[in-house]
Tab-separated table of C-alpha atoms in Angstrom:
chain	number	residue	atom	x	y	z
X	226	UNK	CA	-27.168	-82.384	1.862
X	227	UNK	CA	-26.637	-80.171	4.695
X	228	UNK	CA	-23.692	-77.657	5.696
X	229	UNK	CA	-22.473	-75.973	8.592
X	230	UNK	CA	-20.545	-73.734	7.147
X	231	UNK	CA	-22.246	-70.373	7.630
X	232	UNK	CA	-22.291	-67.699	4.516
X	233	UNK	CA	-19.510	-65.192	5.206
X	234	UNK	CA	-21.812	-62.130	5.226
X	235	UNK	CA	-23.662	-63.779	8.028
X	236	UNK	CA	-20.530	-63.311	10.649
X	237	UNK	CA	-20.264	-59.462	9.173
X	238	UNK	CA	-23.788	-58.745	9.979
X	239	UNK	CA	-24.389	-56.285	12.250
X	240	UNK	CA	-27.664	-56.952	14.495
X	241	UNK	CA	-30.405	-54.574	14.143
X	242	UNK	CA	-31.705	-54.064	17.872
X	243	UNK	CA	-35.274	-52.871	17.076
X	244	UNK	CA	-37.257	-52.874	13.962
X	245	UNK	CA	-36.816	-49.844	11.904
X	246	UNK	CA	-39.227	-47.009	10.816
X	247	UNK	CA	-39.587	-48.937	7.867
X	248	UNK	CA	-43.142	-49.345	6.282
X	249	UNK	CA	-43.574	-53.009	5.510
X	250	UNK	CA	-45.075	-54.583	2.827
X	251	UNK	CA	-47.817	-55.869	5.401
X	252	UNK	CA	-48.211	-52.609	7.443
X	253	UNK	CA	-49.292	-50.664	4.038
X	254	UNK	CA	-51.951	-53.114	3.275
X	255	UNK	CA	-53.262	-52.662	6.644
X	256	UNK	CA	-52.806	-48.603	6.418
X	257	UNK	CA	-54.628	-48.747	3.750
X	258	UNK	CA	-57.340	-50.922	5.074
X	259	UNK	CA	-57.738	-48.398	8.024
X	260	UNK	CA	-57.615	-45.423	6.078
X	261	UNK	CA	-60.713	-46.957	3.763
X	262	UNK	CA	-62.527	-47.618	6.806
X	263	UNK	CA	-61.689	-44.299	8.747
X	264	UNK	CA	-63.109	-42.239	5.547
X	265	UNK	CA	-66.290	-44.169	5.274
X	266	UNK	CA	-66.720	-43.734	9.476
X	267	UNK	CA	-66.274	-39.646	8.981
X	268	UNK	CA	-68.727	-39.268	5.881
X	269	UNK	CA	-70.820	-41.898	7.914
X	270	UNK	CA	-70.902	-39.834	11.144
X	271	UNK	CA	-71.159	-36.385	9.003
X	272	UNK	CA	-73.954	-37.709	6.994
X	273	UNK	CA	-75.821	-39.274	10.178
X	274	UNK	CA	-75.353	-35.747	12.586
X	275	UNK	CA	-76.892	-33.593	9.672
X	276	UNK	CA	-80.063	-36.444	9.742
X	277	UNK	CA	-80.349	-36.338	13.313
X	278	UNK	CA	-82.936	-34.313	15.176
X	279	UNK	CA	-82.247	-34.851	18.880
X	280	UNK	CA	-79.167	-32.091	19.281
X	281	UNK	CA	-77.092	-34.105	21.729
X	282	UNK	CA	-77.270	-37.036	19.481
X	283	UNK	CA	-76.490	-34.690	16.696
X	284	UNK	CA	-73.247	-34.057	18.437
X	285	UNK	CA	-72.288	-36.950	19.647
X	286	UNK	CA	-72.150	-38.380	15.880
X	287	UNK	CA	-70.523	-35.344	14.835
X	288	UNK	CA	-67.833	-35.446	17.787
X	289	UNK	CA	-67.297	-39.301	16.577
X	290	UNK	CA	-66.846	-38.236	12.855
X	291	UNK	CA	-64.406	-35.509	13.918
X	292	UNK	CA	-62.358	-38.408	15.721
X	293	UNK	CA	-62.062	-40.722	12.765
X	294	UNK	CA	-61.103	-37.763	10.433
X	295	UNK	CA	-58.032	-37.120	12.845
X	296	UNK	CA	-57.275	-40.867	12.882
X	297	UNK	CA	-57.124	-40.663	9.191
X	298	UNK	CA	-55.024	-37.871	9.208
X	299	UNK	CA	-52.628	-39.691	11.430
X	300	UNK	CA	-52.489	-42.705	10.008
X	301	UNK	CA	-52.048	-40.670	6.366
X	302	UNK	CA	-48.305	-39.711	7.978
X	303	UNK	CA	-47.194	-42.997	7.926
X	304	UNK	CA	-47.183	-42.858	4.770
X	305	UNK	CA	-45.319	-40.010	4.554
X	306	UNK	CA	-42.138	-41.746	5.243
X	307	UNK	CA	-38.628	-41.800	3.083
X	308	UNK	CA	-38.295	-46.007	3.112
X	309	UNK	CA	-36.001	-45.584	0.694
X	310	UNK	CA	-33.466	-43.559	2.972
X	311	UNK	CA	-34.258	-45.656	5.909
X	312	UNK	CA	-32.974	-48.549	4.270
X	313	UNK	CA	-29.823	-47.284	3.135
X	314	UNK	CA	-29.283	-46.443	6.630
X	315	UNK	CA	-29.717	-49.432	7.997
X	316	UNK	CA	-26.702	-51.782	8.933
X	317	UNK	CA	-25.623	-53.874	6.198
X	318	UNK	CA	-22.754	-56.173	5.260
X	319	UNK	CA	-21.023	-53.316	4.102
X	320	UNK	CA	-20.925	-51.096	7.274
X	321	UNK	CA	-19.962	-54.219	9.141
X	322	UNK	CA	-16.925	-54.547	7.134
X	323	UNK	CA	-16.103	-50.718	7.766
X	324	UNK	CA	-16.540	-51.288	11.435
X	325	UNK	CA	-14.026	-54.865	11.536
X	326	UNK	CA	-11.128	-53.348	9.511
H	141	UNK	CA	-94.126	-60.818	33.410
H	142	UNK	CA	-92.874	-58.124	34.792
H	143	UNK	CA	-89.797	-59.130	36.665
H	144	UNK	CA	-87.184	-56.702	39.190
H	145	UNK	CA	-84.421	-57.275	37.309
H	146	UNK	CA	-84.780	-55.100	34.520
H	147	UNK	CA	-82.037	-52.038	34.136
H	148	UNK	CA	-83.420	-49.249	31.944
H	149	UNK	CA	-84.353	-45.542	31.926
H	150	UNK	CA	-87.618	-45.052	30.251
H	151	UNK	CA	-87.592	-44.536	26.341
H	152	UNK	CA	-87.602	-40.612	25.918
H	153	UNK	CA	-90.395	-40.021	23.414
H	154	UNK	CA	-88.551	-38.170	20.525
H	155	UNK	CA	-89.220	-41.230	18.041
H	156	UNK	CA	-92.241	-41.329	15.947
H	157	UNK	CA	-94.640	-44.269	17.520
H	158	UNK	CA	-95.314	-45.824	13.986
H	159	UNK	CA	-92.052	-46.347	12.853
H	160	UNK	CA	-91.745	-46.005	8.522
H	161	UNK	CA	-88.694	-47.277	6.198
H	162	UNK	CA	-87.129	-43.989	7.064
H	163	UNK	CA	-83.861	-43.956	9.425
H	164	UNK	CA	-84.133	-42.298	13.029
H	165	UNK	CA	-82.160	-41.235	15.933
H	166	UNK	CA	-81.806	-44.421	17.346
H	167	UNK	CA	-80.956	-45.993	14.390
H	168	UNK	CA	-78.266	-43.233	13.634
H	169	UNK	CA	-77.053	-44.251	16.743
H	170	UNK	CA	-76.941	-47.998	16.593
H	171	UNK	CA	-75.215	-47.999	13.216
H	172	UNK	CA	-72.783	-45.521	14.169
H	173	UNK	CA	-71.994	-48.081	17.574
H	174	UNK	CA	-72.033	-51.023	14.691
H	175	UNK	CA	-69.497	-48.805	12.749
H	176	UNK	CA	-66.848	-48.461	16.028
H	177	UNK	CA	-67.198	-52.173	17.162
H	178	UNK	CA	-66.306	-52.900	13.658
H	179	UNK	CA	-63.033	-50.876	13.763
H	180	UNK	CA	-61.974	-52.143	16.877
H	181	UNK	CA	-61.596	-55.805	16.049
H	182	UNK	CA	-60.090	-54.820	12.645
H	183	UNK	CA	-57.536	-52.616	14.418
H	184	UNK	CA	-56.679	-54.765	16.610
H	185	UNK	CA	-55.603	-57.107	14.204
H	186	UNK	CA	-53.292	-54.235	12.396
H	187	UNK	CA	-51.987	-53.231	15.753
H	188	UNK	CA	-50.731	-57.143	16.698
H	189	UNK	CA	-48.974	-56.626	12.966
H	190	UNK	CA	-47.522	-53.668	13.329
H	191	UNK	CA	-43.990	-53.887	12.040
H	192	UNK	CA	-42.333	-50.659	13.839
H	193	UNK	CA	-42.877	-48.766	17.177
H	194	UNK	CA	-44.609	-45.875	16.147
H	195	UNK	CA	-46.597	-47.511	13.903
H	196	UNK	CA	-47.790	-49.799	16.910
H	197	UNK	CA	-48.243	-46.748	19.415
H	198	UNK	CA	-50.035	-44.644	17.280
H	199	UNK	CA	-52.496	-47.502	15.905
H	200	UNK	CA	-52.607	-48.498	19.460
H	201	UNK	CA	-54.145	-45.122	20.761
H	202	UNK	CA	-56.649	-44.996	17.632
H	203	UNK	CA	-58.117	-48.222	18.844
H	204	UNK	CA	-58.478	-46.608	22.424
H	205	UNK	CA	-59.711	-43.637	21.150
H	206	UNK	CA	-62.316	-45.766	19.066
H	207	UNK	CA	-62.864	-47.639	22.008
H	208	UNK	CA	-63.857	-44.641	24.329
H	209	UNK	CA	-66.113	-43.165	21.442
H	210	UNK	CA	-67.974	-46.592	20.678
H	211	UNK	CA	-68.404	-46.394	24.787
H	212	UNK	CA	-70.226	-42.707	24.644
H	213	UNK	CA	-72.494	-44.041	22.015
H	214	UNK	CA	-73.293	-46.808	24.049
H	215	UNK	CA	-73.923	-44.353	27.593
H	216	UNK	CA	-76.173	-41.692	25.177
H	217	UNK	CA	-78.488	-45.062	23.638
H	218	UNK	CA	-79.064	-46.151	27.344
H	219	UNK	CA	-79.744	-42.461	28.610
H	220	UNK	CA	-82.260	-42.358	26.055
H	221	UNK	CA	-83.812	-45.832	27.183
H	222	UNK	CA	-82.403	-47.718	24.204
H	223	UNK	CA	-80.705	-50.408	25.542
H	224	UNK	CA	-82.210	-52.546	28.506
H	225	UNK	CA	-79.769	-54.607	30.819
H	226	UNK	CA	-81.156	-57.489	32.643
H	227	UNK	CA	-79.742	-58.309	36.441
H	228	UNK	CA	-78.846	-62.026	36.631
H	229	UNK	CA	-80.089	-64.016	40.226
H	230	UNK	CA	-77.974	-63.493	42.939
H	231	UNK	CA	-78.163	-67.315	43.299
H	232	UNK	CA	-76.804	-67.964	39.795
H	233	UNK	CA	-73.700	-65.743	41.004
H	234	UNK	CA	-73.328	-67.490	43.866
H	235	UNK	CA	-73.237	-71.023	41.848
H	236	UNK	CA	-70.615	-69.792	39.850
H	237	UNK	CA	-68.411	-68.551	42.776
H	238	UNK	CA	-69.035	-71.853	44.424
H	239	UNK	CA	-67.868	-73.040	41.237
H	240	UNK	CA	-64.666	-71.454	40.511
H	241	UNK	CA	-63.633	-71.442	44.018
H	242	UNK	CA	-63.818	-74.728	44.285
H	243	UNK	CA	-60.949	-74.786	40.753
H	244	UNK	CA	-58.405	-73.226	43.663
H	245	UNK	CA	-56.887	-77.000	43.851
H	246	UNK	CA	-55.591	-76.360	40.239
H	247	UNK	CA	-53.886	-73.287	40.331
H	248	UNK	CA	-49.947	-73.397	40.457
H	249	UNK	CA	-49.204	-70.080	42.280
């Protein structure tokens, strides 16, 4: 059996126009799937430009394992985020209420 | 047979003509290449997940940035002669173009 009665907290709800700076369950697992791969790259690229012999090769590995240590360090300050705060902030039934009265 | 349609610079002779288990330059190289083209595809998938905006941007210029370096990699193996490109017959192009052209009938705009 179907209604079309819609639940009264619906009609409150106040739309959220763009997805917050919230880190998702998904988005972690992929963080830290880059992360994992961004540290092996850097040791990988380290390790290689101390076994190279040719000195522009030996660079060129080095300025690649350089690279992948700043994308870690980048992609380490997304997880550096309050998602507990950006949640409360966000606009809830409650707010909506405030807003109506 | 040697043909004109070969694109490479001649292999520079820093590697040791009797090659042993050991890893060289080139090899260095080509894994580290393996490495990049390996990131890319997995970023990309992250970035088309991406829940938030900055999340997106920022992944978003890591897999350029990955991009550009797997691309230098690439430019220093040819320099050194490590990676021959072949030129395809100019009649094979033309084929195609014939080919495609002739698709015009299809398109909608």
């Amino acid at each position: 059996m179907t209604t079309t009665v819609s639940p009264p907290n619906q009609q409150m709800q106040v739309p959220i126009p763009t997805p917050p700076r919230v880190i998702t369950t998904k988005d972690l697992l992929y963080l830290k799937d880059a992360l994992s791969w961004e540290l092996t790259a850097f040791k990988k690229f380290h390790f290689f430009a101390q076994q190279a012999t040719n000195p522009q090769i030996k660079q060129a590995l080095d300025k690649a394992g350089q690279m992948h240590q700043r994308h870690y360090q980048k992609l380490l300050t997304h997880l550096q985020v309050d998602n507990y705060t950006a949640m409360a902030n966000l606009p809830g039934p409650q707010q909506a209420q405030q807003l109506s009265q | 047979m040697q043909n004109n349609n070969q694109i490479a610079n001649p292999q520079s002779g820093q590697l040791p003509k009797v090659k042993g288990p050991e890893m060289n330059d080139r090899d260095f190289l080509n894994d580290g290449l393996s490495t990049c083209k390996y990131l890319t595809d997995s970023l990309n998938i992250a970035i088309r997940e991406a829940s938030h905006e900055q999340l997106h941007s920022d992944l978003l210029q890591i897999l350029t940035e990955t991009h550009q370096s797997a691309r230098e990699l690439y430019n220093l193996m040819f320099q050194n002669g490590w990676y021959k490109l072949e030129a395809e017959e100019q009649q094979k192009l033309q084929q195609a173009l014939q080919q495609f052209n002739g698709y015009s009938s299809q398109f909608p705009y």
